[in-house]
XYZ file of C-alpha atoms in Angstrom:
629
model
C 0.000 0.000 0.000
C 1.321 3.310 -0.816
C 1.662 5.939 1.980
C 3.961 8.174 0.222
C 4.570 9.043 -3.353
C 8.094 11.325 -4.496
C 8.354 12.307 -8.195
C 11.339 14.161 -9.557
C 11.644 17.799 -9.235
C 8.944 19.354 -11.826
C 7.684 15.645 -12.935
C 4.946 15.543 -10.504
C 1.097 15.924 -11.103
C -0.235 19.384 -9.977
C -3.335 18.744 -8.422
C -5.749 20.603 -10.619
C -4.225 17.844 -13.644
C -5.338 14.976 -11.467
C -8.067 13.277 -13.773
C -11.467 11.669 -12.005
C -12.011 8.209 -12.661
C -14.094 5.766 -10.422
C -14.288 1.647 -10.214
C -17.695 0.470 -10.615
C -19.135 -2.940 -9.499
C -22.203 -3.039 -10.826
C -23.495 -6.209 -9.169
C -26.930 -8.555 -9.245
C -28.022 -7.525 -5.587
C -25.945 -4.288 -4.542
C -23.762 -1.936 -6.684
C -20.748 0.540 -5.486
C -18.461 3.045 -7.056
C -14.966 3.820 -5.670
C -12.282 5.932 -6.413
C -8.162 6.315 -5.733
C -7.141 8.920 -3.277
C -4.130 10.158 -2.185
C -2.748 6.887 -3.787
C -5.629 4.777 -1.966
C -8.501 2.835 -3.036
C -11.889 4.210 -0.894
C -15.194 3.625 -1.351
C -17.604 6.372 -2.035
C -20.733 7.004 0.153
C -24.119 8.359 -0.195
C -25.008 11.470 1.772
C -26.672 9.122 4.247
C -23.056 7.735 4.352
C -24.369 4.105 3.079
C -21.697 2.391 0.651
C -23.823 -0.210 -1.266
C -26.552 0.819 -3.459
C -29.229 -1.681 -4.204
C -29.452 -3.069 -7.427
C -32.804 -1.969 -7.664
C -35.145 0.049 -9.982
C -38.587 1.384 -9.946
C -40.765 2.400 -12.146
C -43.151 4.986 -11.098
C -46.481 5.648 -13.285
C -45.574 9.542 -13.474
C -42.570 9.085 -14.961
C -40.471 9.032 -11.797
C -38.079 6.373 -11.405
C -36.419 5.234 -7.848
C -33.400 3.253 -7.333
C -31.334 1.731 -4.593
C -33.368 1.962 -1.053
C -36.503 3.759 -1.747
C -37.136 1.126 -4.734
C -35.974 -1.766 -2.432
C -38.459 -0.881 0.587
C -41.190 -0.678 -2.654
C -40.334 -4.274 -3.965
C -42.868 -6.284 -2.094
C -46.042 -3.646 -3.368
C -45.331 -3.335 -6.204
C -43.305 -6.322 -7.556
C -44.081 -5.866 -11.502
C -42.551 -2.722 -11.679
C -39.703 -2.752 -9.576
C -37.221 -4.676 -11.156
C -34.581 -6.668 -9.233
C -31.389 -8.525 -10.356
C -31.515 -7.401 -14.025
C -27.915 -8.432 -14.420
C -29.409 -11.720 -14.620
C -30.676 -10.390 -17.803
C -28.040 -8.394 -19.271
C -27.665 -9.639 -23.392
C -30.332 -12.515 -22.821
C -33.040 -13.363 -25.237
C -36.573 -14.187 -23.694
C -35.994 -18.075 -24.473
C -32.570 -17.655 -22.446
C -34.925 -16.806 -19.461
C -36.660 -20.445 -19.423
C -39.509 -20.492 -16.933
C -41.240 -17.229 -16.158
C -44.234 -18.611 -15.154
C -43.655 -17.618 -11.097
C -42.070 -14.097 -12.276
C -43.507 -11.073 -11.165
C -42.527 -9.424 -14.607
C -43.992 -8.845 -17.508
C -41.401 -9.972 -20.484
C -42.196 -9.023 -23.898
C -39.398 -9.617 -26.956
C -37.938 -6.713 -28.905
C -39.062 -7.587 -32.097
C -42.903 -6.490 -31.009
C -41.459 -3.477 -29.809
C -39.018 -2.176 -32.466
C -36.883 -0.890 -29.586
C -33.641 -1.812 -31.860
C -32.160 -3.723 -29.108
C -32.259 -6.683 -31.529
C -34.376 -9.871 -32.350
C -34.416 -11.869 -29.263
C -33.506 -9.710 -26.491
C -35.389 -9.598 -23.489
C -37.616 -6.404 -22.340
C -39.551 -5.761 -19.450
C -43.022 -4.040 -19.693
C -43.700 -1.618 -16.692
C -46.213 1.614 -16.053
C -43.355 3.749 -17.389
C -43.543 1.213 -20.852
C -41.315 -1.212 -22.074
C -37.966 -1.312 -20.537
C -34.936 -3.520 -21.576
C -32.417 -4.852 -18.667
C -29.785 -2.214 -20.244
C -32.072 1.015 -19.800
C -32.929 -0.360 -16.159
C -28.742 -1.118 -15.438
C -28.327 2.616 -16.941
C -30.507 4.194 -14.065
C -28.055 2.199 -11.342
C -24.923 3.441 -13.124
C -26.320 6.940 -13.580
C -26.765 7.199 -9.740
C -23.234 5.870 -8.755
C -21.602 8.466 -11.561
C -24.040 11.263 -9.980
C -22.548 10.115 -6.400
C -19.205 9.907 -8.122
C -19.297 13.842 -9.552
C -20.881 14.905 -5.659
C -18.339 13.132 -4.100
C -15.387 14.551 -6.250
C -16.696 17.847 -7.544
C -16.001 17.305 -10.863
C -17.000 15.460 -14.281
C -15.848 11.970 -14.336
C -13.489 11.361 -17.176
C -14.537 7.849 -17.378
C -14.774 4.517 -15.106
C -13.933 0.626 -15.182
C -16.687 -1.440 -15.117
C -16.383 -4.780 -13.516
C -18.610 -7.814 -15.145
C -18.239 -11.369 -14.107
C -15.370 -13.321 -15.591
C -18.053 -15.897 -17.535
C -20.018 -12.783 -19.651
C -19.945 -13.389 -23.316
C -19.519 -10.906 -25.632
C -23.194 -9.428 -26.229
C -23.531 -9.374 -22.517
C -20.371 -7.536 -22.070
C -21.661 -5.339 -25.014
C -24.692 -4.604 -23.586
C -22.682 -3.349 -20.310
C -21.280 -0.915 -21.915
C -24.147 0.303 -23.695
C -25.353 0.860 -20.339
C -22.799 3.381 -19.307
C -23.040 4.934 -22.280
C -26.859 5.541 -21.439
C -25.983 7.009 -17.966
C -23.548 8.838 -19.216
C -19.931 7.133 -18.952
C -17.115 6.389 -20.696
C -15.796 3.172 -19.812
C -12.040 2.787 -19.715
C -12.149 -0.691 -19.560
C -14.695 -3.772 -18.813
C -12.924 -5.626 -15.924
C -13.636 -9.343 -14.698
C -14.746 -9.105 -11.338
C -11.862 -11.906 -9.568
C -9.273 -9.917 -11.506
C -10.398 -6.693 -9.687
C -10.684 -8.717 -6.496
C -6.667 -9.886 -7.113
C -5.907 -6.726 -7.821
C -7.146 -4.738 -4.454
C -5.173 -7.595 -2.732
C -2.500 -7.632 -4.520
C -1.384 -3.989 -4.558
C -2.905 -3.306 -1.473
C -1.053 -6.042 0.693
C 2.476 -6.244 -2.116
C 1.407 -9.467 -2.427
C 3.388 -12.113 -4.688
C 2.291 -15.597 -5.692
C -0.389 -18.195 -6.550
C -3.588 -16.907 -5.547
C -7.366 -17.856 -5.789
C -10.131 -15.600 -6.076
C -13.153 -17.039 -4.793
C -16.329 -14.976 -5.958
C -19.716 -15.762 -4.860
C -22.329 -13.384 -5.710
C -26.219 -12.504 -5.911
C -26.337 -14.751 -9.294
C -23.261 -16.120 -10.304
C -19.943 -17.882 -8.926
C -16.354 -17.826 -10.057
C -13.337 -18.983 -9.710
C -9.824 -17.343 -10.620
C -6.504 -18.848 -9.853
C -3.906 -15.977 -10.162
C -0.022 -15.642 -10.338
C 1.212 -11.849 -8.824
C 4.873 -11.322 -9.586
C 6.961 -8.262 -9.233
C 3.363 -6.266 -10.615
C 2.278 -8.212 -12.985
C -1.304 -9.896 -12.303
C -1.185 -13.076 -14.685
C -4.953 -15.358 -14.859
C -3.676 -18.561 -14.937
C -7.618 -20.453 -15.253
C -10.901 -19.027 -14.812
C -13.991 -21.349 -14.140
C -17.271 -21.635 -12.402
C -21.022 -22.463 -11.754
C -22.861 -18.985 -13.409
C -26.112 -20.861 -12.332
C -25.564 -21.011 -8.887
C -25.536 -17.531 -6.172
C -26.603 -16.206 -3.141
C -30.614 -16.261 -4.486
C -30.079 -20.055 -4.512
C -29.500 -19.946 -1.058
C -32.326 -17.621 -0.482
C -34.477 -19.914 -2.323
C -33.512 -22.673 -0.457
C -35.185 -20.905 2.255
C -38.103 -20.280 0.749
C -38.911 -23.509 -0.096
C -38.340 -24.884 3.534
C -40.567 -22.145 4.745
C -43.157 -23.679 1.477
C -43.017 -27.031 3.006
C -42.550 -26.562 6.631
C -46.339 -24.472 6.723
C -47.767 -26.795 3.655
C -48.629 -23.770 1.392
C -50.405 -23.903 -1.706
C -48.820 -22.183 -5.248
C -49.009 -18.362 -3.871
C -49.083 -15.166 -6.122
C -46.367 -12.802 -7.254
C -46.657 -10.709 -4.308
C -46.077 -13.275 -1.721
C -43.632 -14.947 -3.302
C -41.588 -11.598 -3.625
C -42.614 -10.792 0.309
C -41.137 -14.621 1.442
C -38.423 -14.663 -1.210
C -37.292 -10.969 1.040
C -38.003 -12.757 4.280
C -35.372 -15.317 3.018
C -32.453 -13.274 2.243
C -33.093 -11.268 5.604
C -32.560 -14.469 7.045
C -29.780 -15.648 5.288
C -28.335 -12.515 6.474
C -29.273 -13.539 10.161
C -27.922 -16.510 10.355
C -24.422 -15.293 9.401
C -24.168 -14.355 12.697
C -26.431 -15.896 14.985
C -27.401 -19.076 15.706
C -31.067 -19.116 14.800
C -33.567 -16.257 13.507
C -37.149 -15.969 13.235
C -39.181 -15.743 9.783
C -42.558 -14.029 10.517
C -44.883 -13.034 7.210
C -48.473 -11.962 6.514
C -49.653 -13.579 3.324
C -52.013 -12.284 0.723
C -54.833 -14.678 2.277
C -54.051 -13.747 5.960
C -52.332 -16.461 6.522
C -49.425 -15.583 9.067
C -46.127 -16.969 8.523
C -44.070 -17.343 12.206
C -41.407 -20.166 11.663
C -37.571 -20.584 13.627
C -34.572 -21.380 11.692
C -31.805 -22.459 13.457
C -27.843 -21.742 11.560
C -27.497 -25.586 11.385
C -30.406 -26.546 9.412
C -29.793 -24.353 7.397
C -26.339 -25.132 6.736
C -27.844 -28.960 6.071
C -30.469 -27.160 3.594
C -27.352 -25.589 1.536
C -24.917 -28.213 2.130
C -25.475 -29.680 -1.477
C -24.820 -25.688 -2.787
C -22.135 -25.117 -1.117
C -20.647 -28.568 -2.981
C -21.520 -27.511 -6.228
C -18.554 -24.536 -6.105
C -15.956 -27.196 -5.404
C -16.076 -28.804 -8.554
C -15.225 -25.156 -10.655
C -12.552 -25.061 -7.921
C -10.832 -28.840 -9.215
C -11.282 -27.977 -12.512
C -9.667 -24.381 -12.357
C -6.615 -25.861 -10.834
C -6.238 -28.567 -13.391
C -6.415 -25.977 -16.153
C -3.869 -23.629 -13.912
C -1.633 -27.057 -13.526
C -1.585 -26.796 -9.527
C -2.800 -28.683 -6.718
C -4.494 -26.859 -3.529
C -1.609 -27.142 -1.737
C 0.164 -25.236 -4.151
C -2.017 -21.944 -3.396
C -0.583 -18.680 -1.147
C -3.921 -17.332 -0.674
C -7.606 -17.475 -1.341
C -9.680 -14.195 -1.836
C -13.581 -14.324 -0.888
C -15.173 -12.197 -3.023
C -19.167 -11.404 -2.718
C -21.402 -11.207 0.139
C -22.414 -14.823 -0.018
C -18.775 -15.522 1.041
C -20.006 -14.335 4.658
C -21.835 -17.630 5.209
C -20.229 -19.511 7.823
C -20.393 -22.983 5.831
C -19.353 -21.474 2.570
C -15.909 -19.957 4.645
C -15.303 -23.606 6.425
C -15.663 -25.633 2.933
C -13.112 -22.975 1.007
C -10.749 -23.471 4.309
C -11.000 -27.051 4.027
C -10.809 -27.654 0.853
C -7.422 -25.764 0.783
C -6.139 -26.371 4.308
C -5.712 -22.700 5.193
C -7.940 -20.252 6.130
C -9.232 -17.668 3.936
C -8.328 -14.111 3.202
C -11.015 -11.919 4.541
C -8.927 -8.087 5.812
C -10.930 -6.650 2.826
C -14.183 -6.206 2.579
C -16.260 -8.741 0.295
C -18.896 -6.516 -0.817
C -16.275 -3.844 -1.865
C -13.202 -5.285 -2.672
C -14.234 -5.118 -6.666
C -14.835 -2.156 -6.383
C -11.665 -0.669 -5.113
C -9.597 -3.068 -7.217
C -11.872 -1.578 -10.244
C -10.952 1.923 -9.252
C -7.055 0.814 -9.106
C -7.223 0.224 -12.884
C -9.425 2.972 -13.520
C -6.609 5.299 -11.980
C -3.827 3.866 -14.388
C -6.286 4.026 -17.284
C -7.041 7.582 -16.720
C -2.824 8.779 -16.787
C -2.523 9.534 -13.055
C -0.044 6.298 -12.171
C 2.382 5.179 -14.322
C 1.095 2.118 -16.231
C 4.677 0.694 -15.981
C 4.081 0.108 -12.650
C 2.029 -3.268 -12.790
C 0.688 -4.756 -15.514
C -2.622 -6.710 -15.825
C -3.055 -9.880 -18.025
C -6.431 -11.173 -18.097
C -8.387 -14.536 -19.973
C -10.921 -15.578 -22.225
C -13.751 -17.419 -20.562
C -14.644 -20.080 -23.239
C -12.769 -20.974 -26.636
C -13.284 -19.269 -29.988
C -13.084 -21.215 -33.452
C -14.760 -21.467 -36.910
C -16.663 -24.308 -38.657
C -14.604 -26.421 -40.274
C -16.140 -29.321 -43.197
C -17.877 -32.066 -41.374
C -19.740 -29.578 -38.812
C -16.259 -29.773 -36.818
C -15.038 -27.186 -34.672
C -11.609 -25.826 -35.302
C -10.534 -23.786 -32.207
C -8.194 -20.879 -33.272
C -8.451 -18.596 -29.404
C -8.416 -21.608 -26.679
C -10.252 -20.879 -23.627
C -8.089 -18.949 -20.835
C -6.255 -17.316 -23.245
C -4.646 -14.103 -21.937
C -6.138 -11.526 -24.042
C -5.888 -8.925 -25.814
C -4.577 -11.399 -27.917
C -4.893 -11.812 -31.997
C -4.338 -15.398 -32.860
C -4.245 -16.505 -36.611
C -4.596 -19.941 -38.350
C -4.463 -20.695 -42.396
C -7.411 -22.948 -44.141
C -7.936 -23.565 -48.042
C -10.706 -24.729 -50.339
C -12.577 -27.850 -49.978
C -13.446 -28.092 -53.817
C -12.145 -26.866 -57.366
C -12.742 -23.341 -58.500
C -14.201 -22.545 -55.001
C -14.347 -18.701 -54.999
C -16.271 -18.146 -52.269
C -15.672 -19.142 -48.699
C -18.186 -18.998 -45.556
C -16.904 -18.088 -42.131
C -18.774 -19.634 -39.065
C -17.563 -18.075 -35.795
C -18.847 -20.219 -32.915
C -17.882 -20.243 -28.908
C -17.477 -23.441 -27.040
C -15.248 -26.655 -26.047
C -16.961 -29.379 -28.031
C -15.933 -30.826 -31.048
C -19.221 -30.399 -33.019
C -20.380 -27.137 -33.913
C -24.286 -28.154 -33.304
C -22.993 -28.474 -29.647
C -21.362 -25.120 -29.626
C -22.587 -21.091 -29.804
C -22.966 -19.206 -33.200
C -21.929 -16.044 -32.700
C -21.917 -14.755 -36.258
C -21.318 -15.781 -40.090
C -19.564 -13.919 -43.367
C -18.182 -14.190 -46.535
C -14.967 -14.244 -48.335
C -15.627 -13.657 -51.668
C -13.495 -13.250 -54.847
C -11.192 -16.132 -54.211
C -9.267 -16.708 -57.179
C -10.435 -19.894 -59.154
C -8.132 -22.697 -57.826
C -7.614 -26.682 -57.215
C -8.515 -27.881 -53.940
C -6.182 -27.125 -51.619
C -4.378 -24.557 -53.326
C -5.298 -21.031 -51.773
C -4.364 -19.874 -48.447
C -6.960 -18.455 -46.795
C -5.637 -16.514 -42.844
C -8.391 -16.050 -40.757
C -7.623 -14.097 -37.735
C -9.507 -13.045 -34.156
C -8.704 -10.568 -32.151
C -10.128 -10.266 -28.483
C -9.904 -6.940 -27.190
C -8.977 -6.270 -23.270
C -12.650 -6.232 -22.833
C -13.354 -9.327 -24.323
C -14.989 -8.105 -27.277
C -13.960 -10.337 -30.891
C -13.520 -9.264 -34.028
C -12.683 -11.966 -36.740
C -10.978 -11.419 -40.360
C -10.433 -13.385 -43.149
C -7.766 -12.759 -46.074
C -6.849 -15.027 -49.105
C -2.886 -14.719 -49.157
C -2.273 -14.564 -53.191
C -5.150 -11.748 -54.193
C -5.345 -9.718 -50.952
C -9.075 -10.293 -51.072
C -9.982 -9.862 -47.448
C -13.488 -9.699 -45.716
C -13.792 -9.178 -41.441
C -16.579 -9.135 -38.981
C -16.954 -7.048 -35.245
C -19.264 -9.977 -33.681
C -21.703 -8.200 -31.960
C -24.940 -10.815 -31.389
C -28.298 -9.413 -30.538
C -28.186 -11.591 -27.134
C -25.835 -14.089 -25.838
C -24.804 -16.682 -23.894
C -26.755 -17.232 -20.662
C -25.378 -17.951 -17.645
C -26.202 -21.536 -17.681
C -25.334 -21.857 -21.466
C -21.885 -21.023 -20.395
C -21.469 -23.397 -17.387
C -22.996 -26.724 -19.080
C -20.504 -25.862 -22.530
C -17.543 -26.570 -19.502
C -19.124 -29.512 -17.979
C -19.852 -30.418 -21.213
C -16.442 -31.045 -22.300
C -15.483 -32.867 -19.817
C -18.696 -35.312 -19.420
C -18.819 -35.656 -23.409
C -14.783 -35.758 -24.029
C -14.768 -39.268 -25.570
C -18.100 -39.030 -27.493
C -16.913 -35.575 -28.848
C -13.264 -37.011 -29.921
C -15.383 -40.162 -31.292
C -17.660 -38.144 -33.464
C -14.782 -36.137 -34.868
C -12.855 -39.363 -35.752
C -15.977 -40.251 -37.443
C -16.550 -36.640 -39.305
C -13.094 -36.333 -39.948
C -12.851 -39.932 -41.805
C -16.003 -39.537 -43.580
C -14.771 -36.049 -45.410
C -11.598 -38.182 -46.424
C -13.989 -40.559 -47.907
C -15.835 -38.123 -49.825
C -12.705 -36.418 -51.089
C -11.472 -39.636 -52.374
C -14.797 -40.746 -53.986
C -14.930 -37.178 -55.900
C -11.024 -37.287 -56.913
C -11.323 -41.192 -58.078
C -14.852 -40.257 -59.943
C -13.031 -37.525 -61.716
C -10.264 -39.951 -62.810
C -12.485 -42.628 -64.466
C -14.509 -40.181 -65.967
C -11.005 -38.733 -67.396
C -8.741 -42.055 -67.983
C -11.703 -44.662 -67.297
C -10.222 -46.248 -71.084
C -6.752 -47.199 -69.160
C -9.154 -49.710 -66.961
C -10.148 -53.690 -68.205
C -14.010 -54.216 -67.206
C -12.629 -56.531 -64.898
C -10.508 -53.981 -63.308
C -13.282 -51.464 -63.789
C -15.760 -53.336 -61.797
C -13.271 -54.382 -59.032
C -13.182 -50.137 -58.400
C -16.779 -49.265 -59.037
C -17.128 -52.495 -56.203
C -14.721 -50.505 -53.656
C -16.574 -47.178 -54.125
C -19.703 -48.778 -53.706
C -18.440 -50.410 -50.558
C -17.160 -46.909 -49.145
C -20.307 -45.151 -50.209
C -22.444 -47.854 -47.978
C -19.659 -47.385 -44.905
C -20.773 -43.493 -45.104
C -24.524 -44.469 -44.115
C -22.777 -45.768 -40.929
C -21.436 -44.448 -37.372
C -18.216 -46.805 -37.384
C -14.841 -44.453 -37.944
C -12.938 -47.324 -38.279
C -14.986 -48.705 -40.775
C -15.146 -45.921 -42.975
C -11.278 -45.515 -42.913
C -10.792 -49.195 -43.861
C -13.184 -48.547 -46.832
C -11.255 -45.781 -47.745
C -7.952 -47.599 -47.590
C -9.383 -50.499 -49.173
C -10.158 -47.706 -52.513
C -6.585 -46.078 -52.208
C -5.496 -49.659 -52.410
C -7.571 -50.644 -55.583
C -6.836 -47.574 -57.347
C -3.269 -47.310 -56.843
C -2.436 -49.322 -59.992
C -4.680 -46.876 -61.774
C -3.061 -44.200 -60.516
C 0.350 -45.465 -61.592
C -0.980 -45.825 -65.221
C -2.695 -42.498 -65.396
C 1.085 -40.595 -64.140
C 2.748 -42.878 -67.063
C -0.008 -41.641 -69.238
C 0.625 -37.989 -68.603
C 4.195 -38.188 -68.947
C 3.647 -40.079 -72.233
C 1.151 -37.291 -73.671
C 3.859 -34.529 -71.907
C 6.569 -36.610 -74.093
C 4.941 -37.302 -77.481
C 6.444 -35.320 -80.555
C 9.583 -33.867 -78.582
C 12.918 -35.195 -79.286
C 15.023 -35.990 -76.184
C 17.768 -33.103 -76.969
C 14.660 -30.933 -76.173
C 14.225 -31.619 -73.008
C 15.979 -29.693 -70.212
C 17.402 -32.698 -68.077
């Protein structure tokens, strides 16, 4: 931590050069801003002195709109219009959602409303009209930059934005549309365990292998981090992005569902017990039981005792779930538990007493918990903010962030051909060459997709284009260089450029909606559970577009040289081909490849005679002092 900064004579800042910048967290259940002064990372308060603003808005029918407390205290009276965890929603379509059918809003798609946020994306209808999760994450950021500018007494020259390490690129997109709205100008999107690392890091001159645990309202990750001599390297990222602190709550809520036998109850009660829960949750971080007392919409009353270990019995089967992430993040970071300095708890969630004892077990060392869980984004946010903006010297640490899931193009066969592999430090621009399937091809189609399996049906689409103007060719002759390049916010944009013209065509993938949460998190577990099918159906693919190569080339030859064949001869190939064609119609790799060496194999005798042939038509009418030997 720095207590004292000395510049050269004439080299330092003069204070009225210092340029505002804030870190923003702009999380599911509570949001903050912070800033860097005097060479420290603080949090900045309300006027009521309050540091977390709830990630809450309401719409009012006169236009007004509320956010933070006053909408929070509104939630249970008027649960359609005030909206609560819309990051959940952030660059989701409405089918993304899945069930709404014991949602208190109204969702309506874009495409009825010609907002222009894009087929697909989700909007919520409210007395105010038809808002979409970006205009409702634009009121929270506008009130954190308007705290910001009090606070500072000054216009912000722009902010970091933290987002959770698993966001895709149309959520991250939308994200910054959102600033934009409320009136920011983000620096730099920032995953939310690399903010964590970096508070820690700086602020304790930390060096070594550390994890960031991060459990929020609605998602979890997991970071495993290297800090050395200022530079903060992500080794692995992973996680569960369908599990959070409103699982917990929930978990609650259904005990309280069963334990008093209650029928299916409306929107309003379910918002009023789903409150009651997280109160408790709260409770029982630090005390042994609390009470859960509710008036229902029918009268009923509600009056129920939970004690701390029944409910750590109740969550014991969530609280598993994030160890998995944590195996598989160390596996991809090549280190074992033992192997880890420190592990940061990141998110409120992380104040559960069970959550705390299975992270210390499960690494045989207690926790790191001398910052602040709720804020410690935040101030690791505004760190980066303050080098972005020119007031530290960027040479002083240097921050080298990953890729979430792998990048790639469709390759023939429906195969996926990964060109940006998942935890990839990025920016990066990685490059791979491809050619032409068939003769004269002059046109080539570029399938982006996001995932780790091998087939592209089992991957994302995240856009398509063309290369056109290829020049007419054999197969296998041009060289085609198609290139990504991830920004440091994780945004792609994808080229493609035939070597020998200079023909080139490119493509800034921005989908309408992306990824859900859970999208992301079963691609991972995916790959793993589906390894040997995937690598079995690629074996297959793979082998059957050899076949079909080989059954165009030799179909071409006969129709060429067919004359250089007996009919006995003739019918011993057409037999081989037909044999190959009938292995196609089948699932068996092997088979298909011994069809297809059991074709090479008949042919090759043609293929000897058709090479004497062409030397022989090359040769005829040239004496042999003609030729240059």
């Amino acid at each position: 931590m720095a207590l004292l900064q000395i510049s050269e004579p004439g080299l330092s800042t003069l204070p009225h050069q210092h340029r505002l910048a804030v870190g923003i967290d702009l999380g599911t259940t509570n949001s903050l801003v912070a800033t860097v002064r005097n060479g420290i990372s603080v949090v900045l308060n309300d006027a009521d002195g309050r540091a977390l603003l709830p990630s809450v808005v309401r719409y009012l029918p006169d236009g007004e709109v509320q956010v933070g407390e006053g909408a929070q205290v509104a939630q249970n009276e008027d649960p359609a219009n005030t909206i609560v965890s819309v990051k959940r929603f952030m660059g989701r379509g409405l089918r993304d959602i899945g069930d709404v059918s014991g949602s208190p809003y109204r969702f309506v798609d874009s495409a009825s409303t010609g907002s222009g946020q894009g087929p697909g994306m989700v909007q919520l209808r409210t007395v105010a009209g038809v808002k979409s999760p970006v205009e409702v994450s634009a009121e929270i950021l506008k009130q954190l930059r308007l705290r910001a500018e009090a606070a500072l007494g000054g216009e912000l020259v722009g902010a970091v934005i933290t987002v959770p390490a698993y966001f895709d690129d149309a959520q991250r997109q939308a994200t910054k549309d959102a600033a934009k709205l409320a009136g920011l100008n983000v620096l730099r999107l920032l995953n939310e365990p690399t903010a964590a690392a970096i508070a820690y890091g700086l602020d304790n001159a930390s060096e070594g292998v550390y994890a960031v645990y991060d459990l929020g309202g609605g998602t979890f990750d997991i970071s495993i981090l290297r800090l050395s001599r200022g530079v903060f390297e992500v080794l692995a990222a992973n996680g569960d992005s369908a599990l959070g602190g409103d699982d917990f709550d929930h978990r609650i809520y259904c005990w309280v569902l069963e334990k008093n036998n209650l029928p299916p109850l409306g929107a309003h009660d379910i918002r009023l017990l789903l409150t009651r829960a997280r109160a408790a949750k709260e409770e029982l971080s630090d005390h042994a039981e609390t009470r859960i007392t509710a008036v229902l919409s029918s009268g009923e009353v509600i009056d129920n005792v939970l004690t701390q270990h029944d409910f750590h019995e109740m969550s014991r089967n969530l609280v598993a779930r994030t160890m998995q992430p944590l195996r598989r993040a160390l596996r991809d970071a090549g280190l074992k538990a033992d192997e880890i300095k420190g592990v940061v708890m990141v998110g409120g969630a992380t104040r559960m007493p069970q959550v705390q004892h299975a992270v210390a077990e499960f690494f045989q060392q207690a926790p790191l918990t001398n910052l602040d869980p709720d804020k410690v984004v935040a101030l690791g946010a505004a760190i980066q903010a303050n080098v972005l903006a020119g007031n530290r010297s960027g040479d002083d640490w240097l921050l080298l962030d990953v890729i979430p899931l792998s990048l790639g193009i469709e390759i023939m066969g429906g195969l996926t051909e990964k060109i940006v592999p998942r935890n990839s430090t990025i920016p990066t621009a990685r490059a791979q060459e491809f050619t032409t399937f068939r003769d004269g091809q002059t046109t080539l189609s570029v399938h982006v997709v996001q995932g780790e399996r091998e087939l592209v049906a089992d991957c994302r689409s995240l856009a398509r284009f063309e290369l056109r103007g290829i020049p007419p060719m054999v197969a296998g002759a041009a060289r085609i260089r198609v290139t990504f390049q991830v920004d440091a916010d994780g945004l792609l944009s994808v080229s493609a450029r035939e070597m020998t013209s200079g023909v080139e065509a490119s493509v800034v993938v921005k989908p309408s909606y992306g990824l859900s949460d859970d999208e992301i998190s079963r691609m991972l577990q995916d790959s793993f559970s589906h390894a040997e099918a995937d690598m079995r159906a690629r074996a297959l693919s793979e082998a059957k577009v050899e076949a079909e190569r080989l059954l165009e080339a030799v179909a071409a030859a006969l129709a060429e040289d067919g004359g250089l064949l007996s009919a006995q001869e003739r019918a011993a190939v057409d037999a081989r081909m037909d044999a190959l064609r009938a292995r196609l119609a089948g699932d068996a790799a092997s088979a298909v490849k011994m069809a297809t060496d059991g074709l090479n194999l008949a042919t090759a005798q043609f293929a000897a005679r058709r090479m004497d042939a062409s030397v022989k038509r090359a040769l005829t009418g040239h004496r042999l002092d003609e030729l240059d030997v």
